[in-house]
């Protein structure tokens, strides 16, 4: 690799980390604000413009907190657990494309790369839950692992429908293929499945069982405090961002907008809209029960996703110009 | 460590003891639940109580009859007026005190409002328990806050009113305030109850969680000593307000809210129906309120004759019984509370086995615990 | 139809999100409690500016929590030289104010007396036979 490439990669890396920081700050702020108003409250108000600086203040608090390691915890796994969640969550973001040719890695299998890293997450959660040697974290971790693995399959199958239609795994190609009609209109079923599965992947209500507060205190993160807890939160927001990005890119046309020139602005808008949707759900719905969560995935989403991908493939063969 | 009887669950290998509480987000106070679980299925459960014990029954023996009303507020701190009324009725019967007509109406009014606020707290808690991040919680809290403003304006305090006195009530409610209450309960409040209903029993996720969970028959529940809305959701018509009318209940037109399914969803429906019914009753009471005195003259050094009296009332959580015994002095010989929640909670070991851990909260919400009264 | 309840729920929360918040911005905005709300105890003065208390002891006997303390004037049993309120023990039940036959006590509507110092919760209503006016507040 030449020096220019190294510099390019380094700049992007810094950029992405900055993006994650900004996304987390803005995301948490917006979540608090929006849910606050859903609940007839005002949300953060006093630090900075309408409480915008609340999260940085919280971060400082988190960093300065005592780093508590439970006596019975496995010292090594307890330390590396958060990293095993943060690293894949951030690594997955390397393949995101924000405009044609504008992204760290425009891989020709970008989608595959993102999913590959996301599949590593359950492992991290399992390690976190196991290392704490607490019953609540253990149950939370097993729930997280079971949930992420069972929802991955319908999610991948639904995404595969898009790949079949676009004929490529490169994100740029997929998005450019939606310059005319977005895939949400061509594959509404796939969109529904993908949306539900992504919600579950992101651990958001109504699928937030791994951290079900009323049952499991805080699920797998119960024993974490200080910056380690912050890391787990960071991973969650990265996953939230990636998930919203995927929904916008695969089904909502990415940077395309009908009758208007393509621009990364649209993509950003769609991501924010998707994130807001998840917050709205979070503010309204209770959570599912463990067994209905599983049966939803295996009994409903999976068969429907299989039907969907076959239908899409058949349509793509039958009407090559349209699909 | 408690040795649980080992019951084999099919396909299980080994059970695990999970201590839920006493510090846990959803035990509503400080309840400690020892659950033996196999996977996520509860094999056996055992409530451990006593973390909130303040010795109220004993404390009452060292205070005068009037001073004990202060303590009754602290029994079930979400249904303060009900407790006060039960105690006052017991002592009034023991000492033969006549209560003025208007005072009876006022008492009934605030007790019914209290039933609303108590059920609102139940609503807030149960929605929180099933994971709704506090949105319905705060909606219920907003309406409760309105009613608490009335409490404060009438009694002088929001949570610990100490408003009833032996022989009547402390302060009268003027007609402007009554009108304000009536406006709120008749016009604004039912709209909000519609919202509560839509967010809880109208929500499909809630239905999938509650339907068919914790189905108990009325006979079972009676055997376990369960009373109140939890019993009425199983088809029983048992309601002391109708069965042995006290206060002015015999002059009000209301129906006992029942449901015959007997599952957790039915218990929610019954409580929501009771909220509506209580609001209707309050409006009736305000319309029918007679004028007159609100407090009979009772000596401060009251010495009821020797004897004892037991009184039953329908508190928001079930049958609240109060026994007072007098030895003819200014202090009670014995003050004993039959707490409905204590008996409802005692049914937990029968109710919980073979349910999932997540169902525990749903069943728990169905009986609406309040630790202040259990531990006393 | 399945899902209509979910949509209705979303509609309800959205409507509230667009409506006005109900929060009271407490330390920035003060709400005055109703006139009969019970907080800290204060003492009335009579026409001559002397404390209205006639040292009859009714309030002290009637208090369930032994909050009040009274020292009588040895020369004049109807005059209190000292009247101490240990408000840290008070449950604000209102019995003292209600029981006083001379209407000497009343409740203020002051709810901002939180302190880190337990001693600060003890205050005198009468000191050396004169009203100290402690416990009274003038709120804007
Ligand atoms: S309000 Fe009650 S507790 Fe406080 S001083 Fe008066 S009688 Fe005692
Ligand atoms: S304050 Fe009232 S009740 Fe208490 S001693 Fe003085 S006059 Fe008597």
Short mmCIF file of N, CA and C in Angstrom, two decimals, chain A residues 134-245:
data_model
loop_
_atom_site.label_atom_id
_atom_site.label_comp_id
_atom_site.label_asym_id
_atom_site.label_seq_id
_atom_site.Cartn_x
_atom_site.Cartn_y
_atom_site.Cartn_z
N UNK A 134 -23.01 -13.47 37.52
CA UNK A 134 -24.26 -13.11 38.17
C UNK A 134 -25.39 -13.77 37.40
N UNK A 135 -26.43 -14.13 38.12
CA UNK A 135 -27.49 -14.88 37.44
C UNK A 135 -28.25 -13.99 36.48
N UNK A 136 -28.42 -12.74 36.86
CA UNK A 136 -29.17 -11.86 35.97
C UNK A 136 -28.42 -11.63 34.66
N UNK A 137 -27.11 -11.40 34.76
CA UNK A 137 -26.36 -11.17 33.54
C UNK A 137 -26.34 -12.43 32.69
N UNK A 138 -26.27 -13.57 33.35
CA UNK A 138 -26.21 -14.82 32.59
C UNK A 138 -27.49 -15.01 31.78
N UNK A 139 -28.62 -14.82 32.46
CA UNK A 139 -29.89 -14.97 31.74
C UNK A 139 -29.97 -13.94 30.62
N UNK A 140 -29.54 -12.71 30.93
CA UNK A 140 -29.58 -11.67 29.91
C UNK A 140 -28.71 -12.02 28.72
N UNK A 141 -27.52 -12.54 29.00
CA UNK A 141 -26.61 -12.86 27.91
C UNK A 141 -27.14 -13.99 27.06
N UNK A 142 -27.70 -15.00 27.71
CA UNK A 142 -28.24 -16.11 26.92
C UNK A 142 -29.41 -15.65 26.09
N UNK A 143 -30.23 -14.77 26.69
CA UNK A 143 -31.34 -14.21 25.91
C UNK A 143 -30.80 -13.44 24.72
N UNK A 144 -29.76 -12.61 24.95
CA UNK A 144 -29.22 -11.81 23.86
C UNK A 144 -28.70 -12.71 22.76
N UNK A 145 -27.94 -13.74 23.14
CA UNK A 145 -27.36 -14.61 22.13
C UNK A 145 -28.47 -15.30 21.34
N UNK A 146 -29.45 -15.85 22.06
CA UNK A 146 -30.52 -16.56 21.36
C UNK A 146 -31.28 -15.61 20.44
N UNK A 147 -31.54 -14.42 20.94
CA UNK A 147 -32.32 -13.48 20.14
C UNK A 147 -31.56 -13.03 18.91
N UNK A 148 -30.28 -12.66 19.08
CA UNK A 148 -29.53 -12.15 17.94
C UNK A 148 -29.38 -13.23 16.88
N UNK A 149 -29.12 -14.46 17.34
CA UNK A 149 -28.91 -15.51 16.35
C UNK A 149 -30.21 -15.83 15.63
N UNK A 150 -31.32 -15.89 16.35
CA UNK A 150 -32.54 -16.28 15.64
C UNK A 150 -33.05 -15.17 14.75
N UNK A 151 -32.75 -13.92 15.05
CA UNK A 151 -33.26 -12.88 14.16
C UNK A 151 -32.30 -12.57 13.02
N UNK A 152 -31.08 -13.07 13.14
CA UNK A 152 -30.15 -12.84 12.05
C UNK A 152 -30.62 -13.50 10.76
N UNK A 153 -31.20 -14.70 10.93
CA UNK A 153 -31.53 -15.48 9.74
C UNK A 153 -32.62 -14.79 8.91
N UNK A 154 -33.76 -14.44 9.49
CA UNK A 154 -34.73 -13.71 8.67
C UNK A 154 -34.17 -12.40 8.13
N UNK A 155 -33.31 -11.76 8.93
CA UNK A 155 -32.76 -10.49 8.46
C UNK A 155 -31.91 -10.71 7.20
N UNK A 156 -31.06 -11.73 7.26
CA UNK A 156 -30.21 -11.99 6.10
C UNK A 156 -31.05 -12.40 4.90
N UNK A 157 -32.06 -13.22 5.13
CA UNK A 157 -32.88 -13.66 4.00
C UNK A 157 -33.61 -12.48 3.37
N UNK A 158 -34.08 -11.56 4.23
CA UNK A 158 -34.77 -10.40 3.68
C UNK A 158 -33.79 -9.53 2.90
N UNK A 159 -32.56 -9.40 3.43
CA UNK A 159 -31.57 -8.60 2.72
C UNK A 159 -31.19 -9.27 1.40
N UNK A 160 -31.22 -10.59 1.42
CA UNK A 160 -30.88 -11.33 0.21
C UNK A 160 -31.84 -11.01 -0.92
N UNK A 161 -33.10 -10.77 -0.56
CA UNK A 161 -34.06 -10.37 -1.59
C UNK A 161 -33.60 -9.13 -2.32
N UNK A 162 -33.07 -8.18 -1.55
CA UNK A 162 -32.57 -6.95 -2.16
C UNK A 162 -31.36 -7.26 -3.04
N UNK A 163 -30.50 -8.12 -2.52
CA UNK A 163 -29.29 -8.46 -3.28
C UNK A 163 -29.67 -9.10 -4.61
N UNK A 164 -30.67 -9.99 -4.56
CA UNK A 164 -31.12 -10.64 -5.79
C UNK A 164 -31.61 -9.58 -6.78
N UNK A 165 -32.40 -8.66 -6.26
CA UNK A 165 -32.96 -7.66 -7.15
C UNK A 165 -31.89 -6.74 -7.71
N UNK A 166 -30.93 -6.35 -6.86
CA UNK A 166 -29.91 -5.41 -7.30
C UNK A 166 -28.80 -6.13 -8.07
N UNK A 167 -28.65 -7.42 -7.84
CA UNK A 167 -27.61 -8.16 -8.52
C UNK A 167 -26.22 -7.85 -8.01
N UNK A 168 -26.12 -7.32 -6.79
CA UNK A 168 -24.79 -7.00 -6.28
C UNK A 168 -24.84 -6.91 -4.78
N UNK A 169 -23.69 -7.12 -4.15
CA UNK A 169 -23.60 -6.95 -2.72
C UNK A 169 -22.93 -5.64 -2.36
N UNK A 170 -22.52 -4.92 -3.37
CA UNK A 170 -21.86 -3.65 -3.13
C UNK A 170 -22.93 -2.61 -2.77
N UNK A 171 -22.72 -1.92 -1.67
CA UNK A 171 -23.76 -1.00 -1.19
C UNK A 171 -24.05 0.09 -2.22
N UNK A 172 -22.97 0.57 -2.86
CA UNK A 172 -23.17 1.62 -3.86
C UNK A 172 -24.10 1.14 -4.97
N UNK A 173 -23.86 -0.09 -5.43
CA UNK A 173 -24.71 -0.62 -6.50
C UNK A 173 -26.15 -0.74 -6.04
N UNK A 174 -26.30 -1.27 -4.81
CA UNK A 174 -27.66 -1.47 -4.32
C UNK A 174 -28.41 -0.15 -4.26
N UNK A 175 -27.72 0.87 -3.77
CA UNK A 175 -28.40 2.15 -3.62
C UNK A 175 -28.65 2.77 -5.00
N UNK A 176 -27.65 2.67 -5.88
CA UNK A 176 -27.85 3.25 -7.19
C UNK A 176 -28.97 2.56 -7.94
N UNK A 177 -29.17 1.26 -7.67
CA UNK A 177 -30.24 0.54 -8.35
C UNK A 177 -31.60 1.07 -7.93
N UNK A 178 -31.63 1.86 -6.83
CA UNK A 178 -32.91 2.40 -6.37
C UNK A 178 -33.13 3.83 -6.84
N UNK A 179 -32.36 4.24 -7.85
CA UNK A 179 -32.54 5.61 -8.34
C UNK A 179 -33.95 5.81 -8.84
N UNK A 180 -34.56 4.74 -9.38
CA UNK A 180 -35.95 4.84 -9.84
C UNK A 180 -36.91 4.57 -8.70
N UNK A 181 -37.20 3.30 -8.50
CA UNK A 181 -38.16 2.90 -7.47
C UNK A 181 -37.39 2.32 -6.28
N UNK A 182 -37.78 2.71 -5.06
CA UNK A 182 -37.11 2.15 -3.89
C UNK A 182 -37.58 0.71 -3.68
N UNK A 183 -36.72 -0.02 -3.02
CA UNK A 183 -37.06 -1.43 -2.84
C UNK A 183 -38.20 -1.65 -1.86
N UNK A 184 -38.49 -0.63 -1.06
CA UNK A 184 -39.62 -0.81 -0.14
C UNK A 184 -40.90 -1.01 -0.91
N UNK A 185 -41.00 -0.41 -2.13
CA UNK A 185 -42.21 -0.58 -2.91
C UNK A 185 -42.17 -1.87 -3.71
N UNK A 186 -40.96 -2.30 -4.06
CA UNK A 186 -40.87 -3.55 -4.82
C UNK A 186 -40.97 -4.76 -3.89
N UNK A 187 -40.44 -4.64 -2.69
CA UNK A 187 -40.45 -5.78 -1.78
C UNK A 187 -40.98 -5.37 -0.41
N UNK A 188 -42.24 -5.01 -0.34
CA UNK A 188 -42.76 -4.55 0.97
C UNK A 188 -42.65 -5.62 2.04
N UNK A 189 -42.84 -6.87 1.63
CA UNK A 189 -42.76 -7.95 2.59
C UNK A 189 -41.35 -8.05 3.17
N UNK A 190 -40.39 -7.96 2.26
CA UNK A 190 -39.00 -8.01 2.70
C UNK A 190 -38.69 -6.87 3.65
N UNK A 191 -39.24 -5.70 3.37
CA UNK A 191 -39.00 -4.55 4.22
C UNK A 191 -39.56 -4.79 5.62
N UNK A 192 -40.78 -5.35 5.65
CA UNK A 192 -41.39 -5.59 6.96
C UNK A 192 -40.53 -6.56 7.77
N UNK A 193 -40.11 -7.65 7.14
CA UNK A 193 -39.32 -8.64 7.86
C UNK A 193 -38.00 -8.03 8.30
N UNK A 194 -37.37 -7.32 7.37
CA UNK A 194 -36.06 -6.73 7.69
C UNK A 194 -36.21 -5.73 8.83
N UNK A 195 -37.26 -4.93 8.76
CA UNK A 195 -37.46 -3.95 9.82
C UNK A 195 -37.60 -4.59 11.19
N UNK A 196 -38.44 -5.61 11.26
CA UNK A 196 -38.65 -6.27 12.55
C UNK A 196 -37.36 -6.92 13.02
N UNK A 197 -36.69 -7.62 12.09
CA UNK A 197 -35.48 -8.33 12.49
C UNK A 197 -34.39 -7.36 12.92
N UNK A 198 -34.29 -6.23 12.24
CA UNK A 198 -33.27 -5.25 12.62
C UNK A 198 -33.58 -4.68 14.00
N UNK A 199 -34.86 -4.44 14.26
CA UNK A 199 -35.24 -3.97 15.59
C UNK A 199 -34.75 -4.95 16.65
N UNK A 200 -34.93 -6.23 16.37
CA UNK A 200 -34.50 -7.24 17.34
C UNK A 200 -32.98 -7.28 17.43
N UNK A 201 -32.31 -7.09 16.29
CA UNK A 201 -30.85 -7.10 16.31
C UNK A 201 -30.30 -5.94 17.13
N UNK A 202 -31.04 -4.84 17.10
CA UNK A 202 -30.57 -3.66 17.81
C UNK A 202 -30.98 -3.69 19.27
N UNK A 203 -31.68 -4.73 19.71
CA UNK A 203 -32.15 -4.83 21.09
C UNK A 203 -33.08 -3.70 21.46
N UNK A 204 -33.91 -3.29 20.54
CA UNK A 204 -34.80 -2.19 20.85
C UNK A 204 -36.19 -2.70 21.17
N UNK A 205 -36.93 -1.93 21.94
CA UNK A 205 -38.30 -2.29 22.24
C UNK A 205 -39.05 -2.51 20.94
N UNK A 206 -39.95 -3.44 20.80
CA UNK A 206 -40.41 -4.40 21.80
C UNK A 206 -39.52 -5.64 21.95
N UNK A 207 -38.30 -5.56 21.46
CA UNK A 207 -37.43 -6.74 21.54
C UNK A 207 -36.27 -6.51 22.48
N UNK A 208 -36.44 -5.70 23.50
CA UNK A 208 -35.28 -5.39 24.35
C UNK A 208 -35.16 -6.37 25.51
N UNK A 209 -35.49 -7.60 25.25
CA UNK A 209 -35.46 -8.59 26.34
C UNK A 209 -34.13 -8.77 27.01
N UNK A 210 -33.01 -8.74 26.26
CA UNK A 210 -31.74 -8.98 26.95
C UNK A 210 -31.48 -8.00 28.07
N UNK A 211 -32.03 -6.79 27.98
CA UNK A 211 -31.78 -5.85 29.07
C UNK A 211 -33.07 -5.50 29.79
N UNK A 212 -34.04 -6.43 29.70
CA UNK A 212 -35.35 -6.19 30.31
C UNK A 212 -35.19 -5.73 31.75
N UNK A 213 -35.43 -4.44 31.96
CA UNK A 213 -35.14 -3.89 33.26
C UNK A 213 -36.00 -4.51 34.35
N UNK A 214 -37.29 -4.69 34.06
CA UNK A 214 -38.16 -5.13 35.14
C UNK A 214 -37.93 -6.58 35.52
N UNK A 215 -37.36 -7.36 34.62
CA UNK A 215 -37.12 -8.75 34.97
C UNK A 215 -35.67 -8.96 35.38
N UNK A 216 -34.76 -8.42 34.59
CA UNK A 216 -33.36 -8.79 34.75
C UNK A 216 -32.50 -7.62 35.21
N UNK A 217 -33.10 -6.64 35.86
CA UNK A 217 -32.38 -5.48 36.33
C UNK A 217 -31.83 -4.70 35.13
N UNK A 218 -30.68 -5.10 34.56
CA UNK A 218 -30.26 -4.48 33.31
C UNK A 218 -29.70 -5.52 32.37
N UNK A 219 -30.11 -6.77 32.55
CA UNK A 219 -29.65 -7.81 31.66
C UNK A 219 -28.15 -8.02 31.75
N UNK A 220 -27.53 -8.21 30.60
CA UNK A 220 -26.11 -8.58 30.62
C UNK A 220 -25.21 -7.47 31.16
N UNK A 221 -25.70 -6.22 31.18
CA UNK A 221 -24.80 -5.14 31.63
C UNK A 221 -24.98 -4.82 33.11
N UNK A 222 -25.73 -5.65 33.82
CA UNK A 222 -26.04 -5.32 35.22
C UNK A 222 -24.82 -4.96 36.03
N UNK A 223 -23.74 -5.73 35.87
CA UNK A 223 -22.61 -5.56 36.77
C UNK A 223 -21.63 -4.50 36.30
N UNK A 224 -21.87 -3.95 35.12
CA UNK A 224 -20.88 -3.02 34.59
C UNK A 224 -21.13 -1.62 35.07
N UNK A 225 -20.06 -0.90 35.27
CA UNK A 225 -20.21 0.49 35.69
C UNK A 225 -19.12 1.29 35.01
N UNK A 226 -19.19 2.59 35.15
CA UNK A 226 -18.15 3.45 34.62
C UNK A 226 -18.02 3.33 33.12
N UNK A 227 -16.79 3.40 32.65
CA UNK A 227 -16.57 3.49 31.21
C UNK A 227 -16.85 2.18 30.50
N UNK A 228 -16.75 1.06 31.23
CA UNK A 228 -17.06 -0.21 30.57
C UNK A 228 -18.52 -0.23 30.18
N UNK A 229 -19.34 0.27 31.08
CA UNK A 229 -20.75 0.40 30.76
C UNK A 229 -20.92 1.35 29.58
N UNK A 230 -20.12 2.41 29.59
CA UNK A 230 -20.17 3.36 28.49
C UNK A 230 -19.85 2.69 27.16
N UNK A 231 -18.88 1.78 27.19
CA UNK A 231 -18.51 1.07 25.96
C UNK A 231 -19.68 0.25 25.44
N UNK A 232 -20.34 -0.44 26.34
CA UNK A 232 -21.47 -1.25 25.90
C UNK A 232 -22.55 -0.35 25.30
N UNK A 233 -22.76 0.80 25.93
CA UNK A 233 -23.74 1.73 25.38
C UNK A 233 -23.31 2.23 24.01
N UNK A 234 -22.01 2.50 23.90
CA UNK A 234 -21.46 2.97 22.62
C UNK A 234 -21.74 1.94 21.53
N UNK A 235 -21.50 0.66 21.88
CA UNK A 235 -21.76 -0.40 20.91
C UNK A 235 -23.22 -0.40 20.52
N UNK A 236 -24.08 -0.23 21.50
CA UNK A 236 -25.52 -0.25 21.19
C UNK A 236 -25.89 0.86 20.22
N UNK A 237 -25.31 2.04 20.45
CA UNK A 237 -25.67 3.13 19.54
C UNK A 237 -25.05 2.92 18.16
N UNK A 238 -23.85 2.33 18.11
CA UNK A 238 -23.28 2.03 16.80
C UNK A 238 -24.16 1.05 16.06
N UNK A 239 -24.65 0.04 16.77
CA UNK A 239 -25.51 -0.94 16.12
C UNK A 239 -26.81 -0.29 15.68
N UNK A 240 -27.30 0.60 16.51
CA UNK A 240 -28.52 1.32 16.14
C UNK A 240 -28.30 2.11 14.87
N UNK A 241 -27.14 2.77 14.80
CA UNK A 241 -26.84 3.57 13.61
C UNK A 241 -26.70 2.67 12.39
N UNK A 242 -25.95 1.59 12.53
CA UNK A 242 -25.76 0.69 11.40
C UNK A 242 -27.09 0.12 10.93
N UNK A 243 -27.90 -0.29 11.89
CA UNK A 243 -29.20 -0.86 11.53
C UNK A 243 -30.06 0.15 10.79
N UNK A 244 -30.09 1.39 11.29
CA UNK A 244 -30.89 2.41 10.61
C UNK A 244 -30.32 2.68 9.23
N UNK A 245 -28.98 2.66 9.15
CA UNK A 245 -28.35 2.87 7.85
C UNK A 245 -28.78 1.77 6.89
#
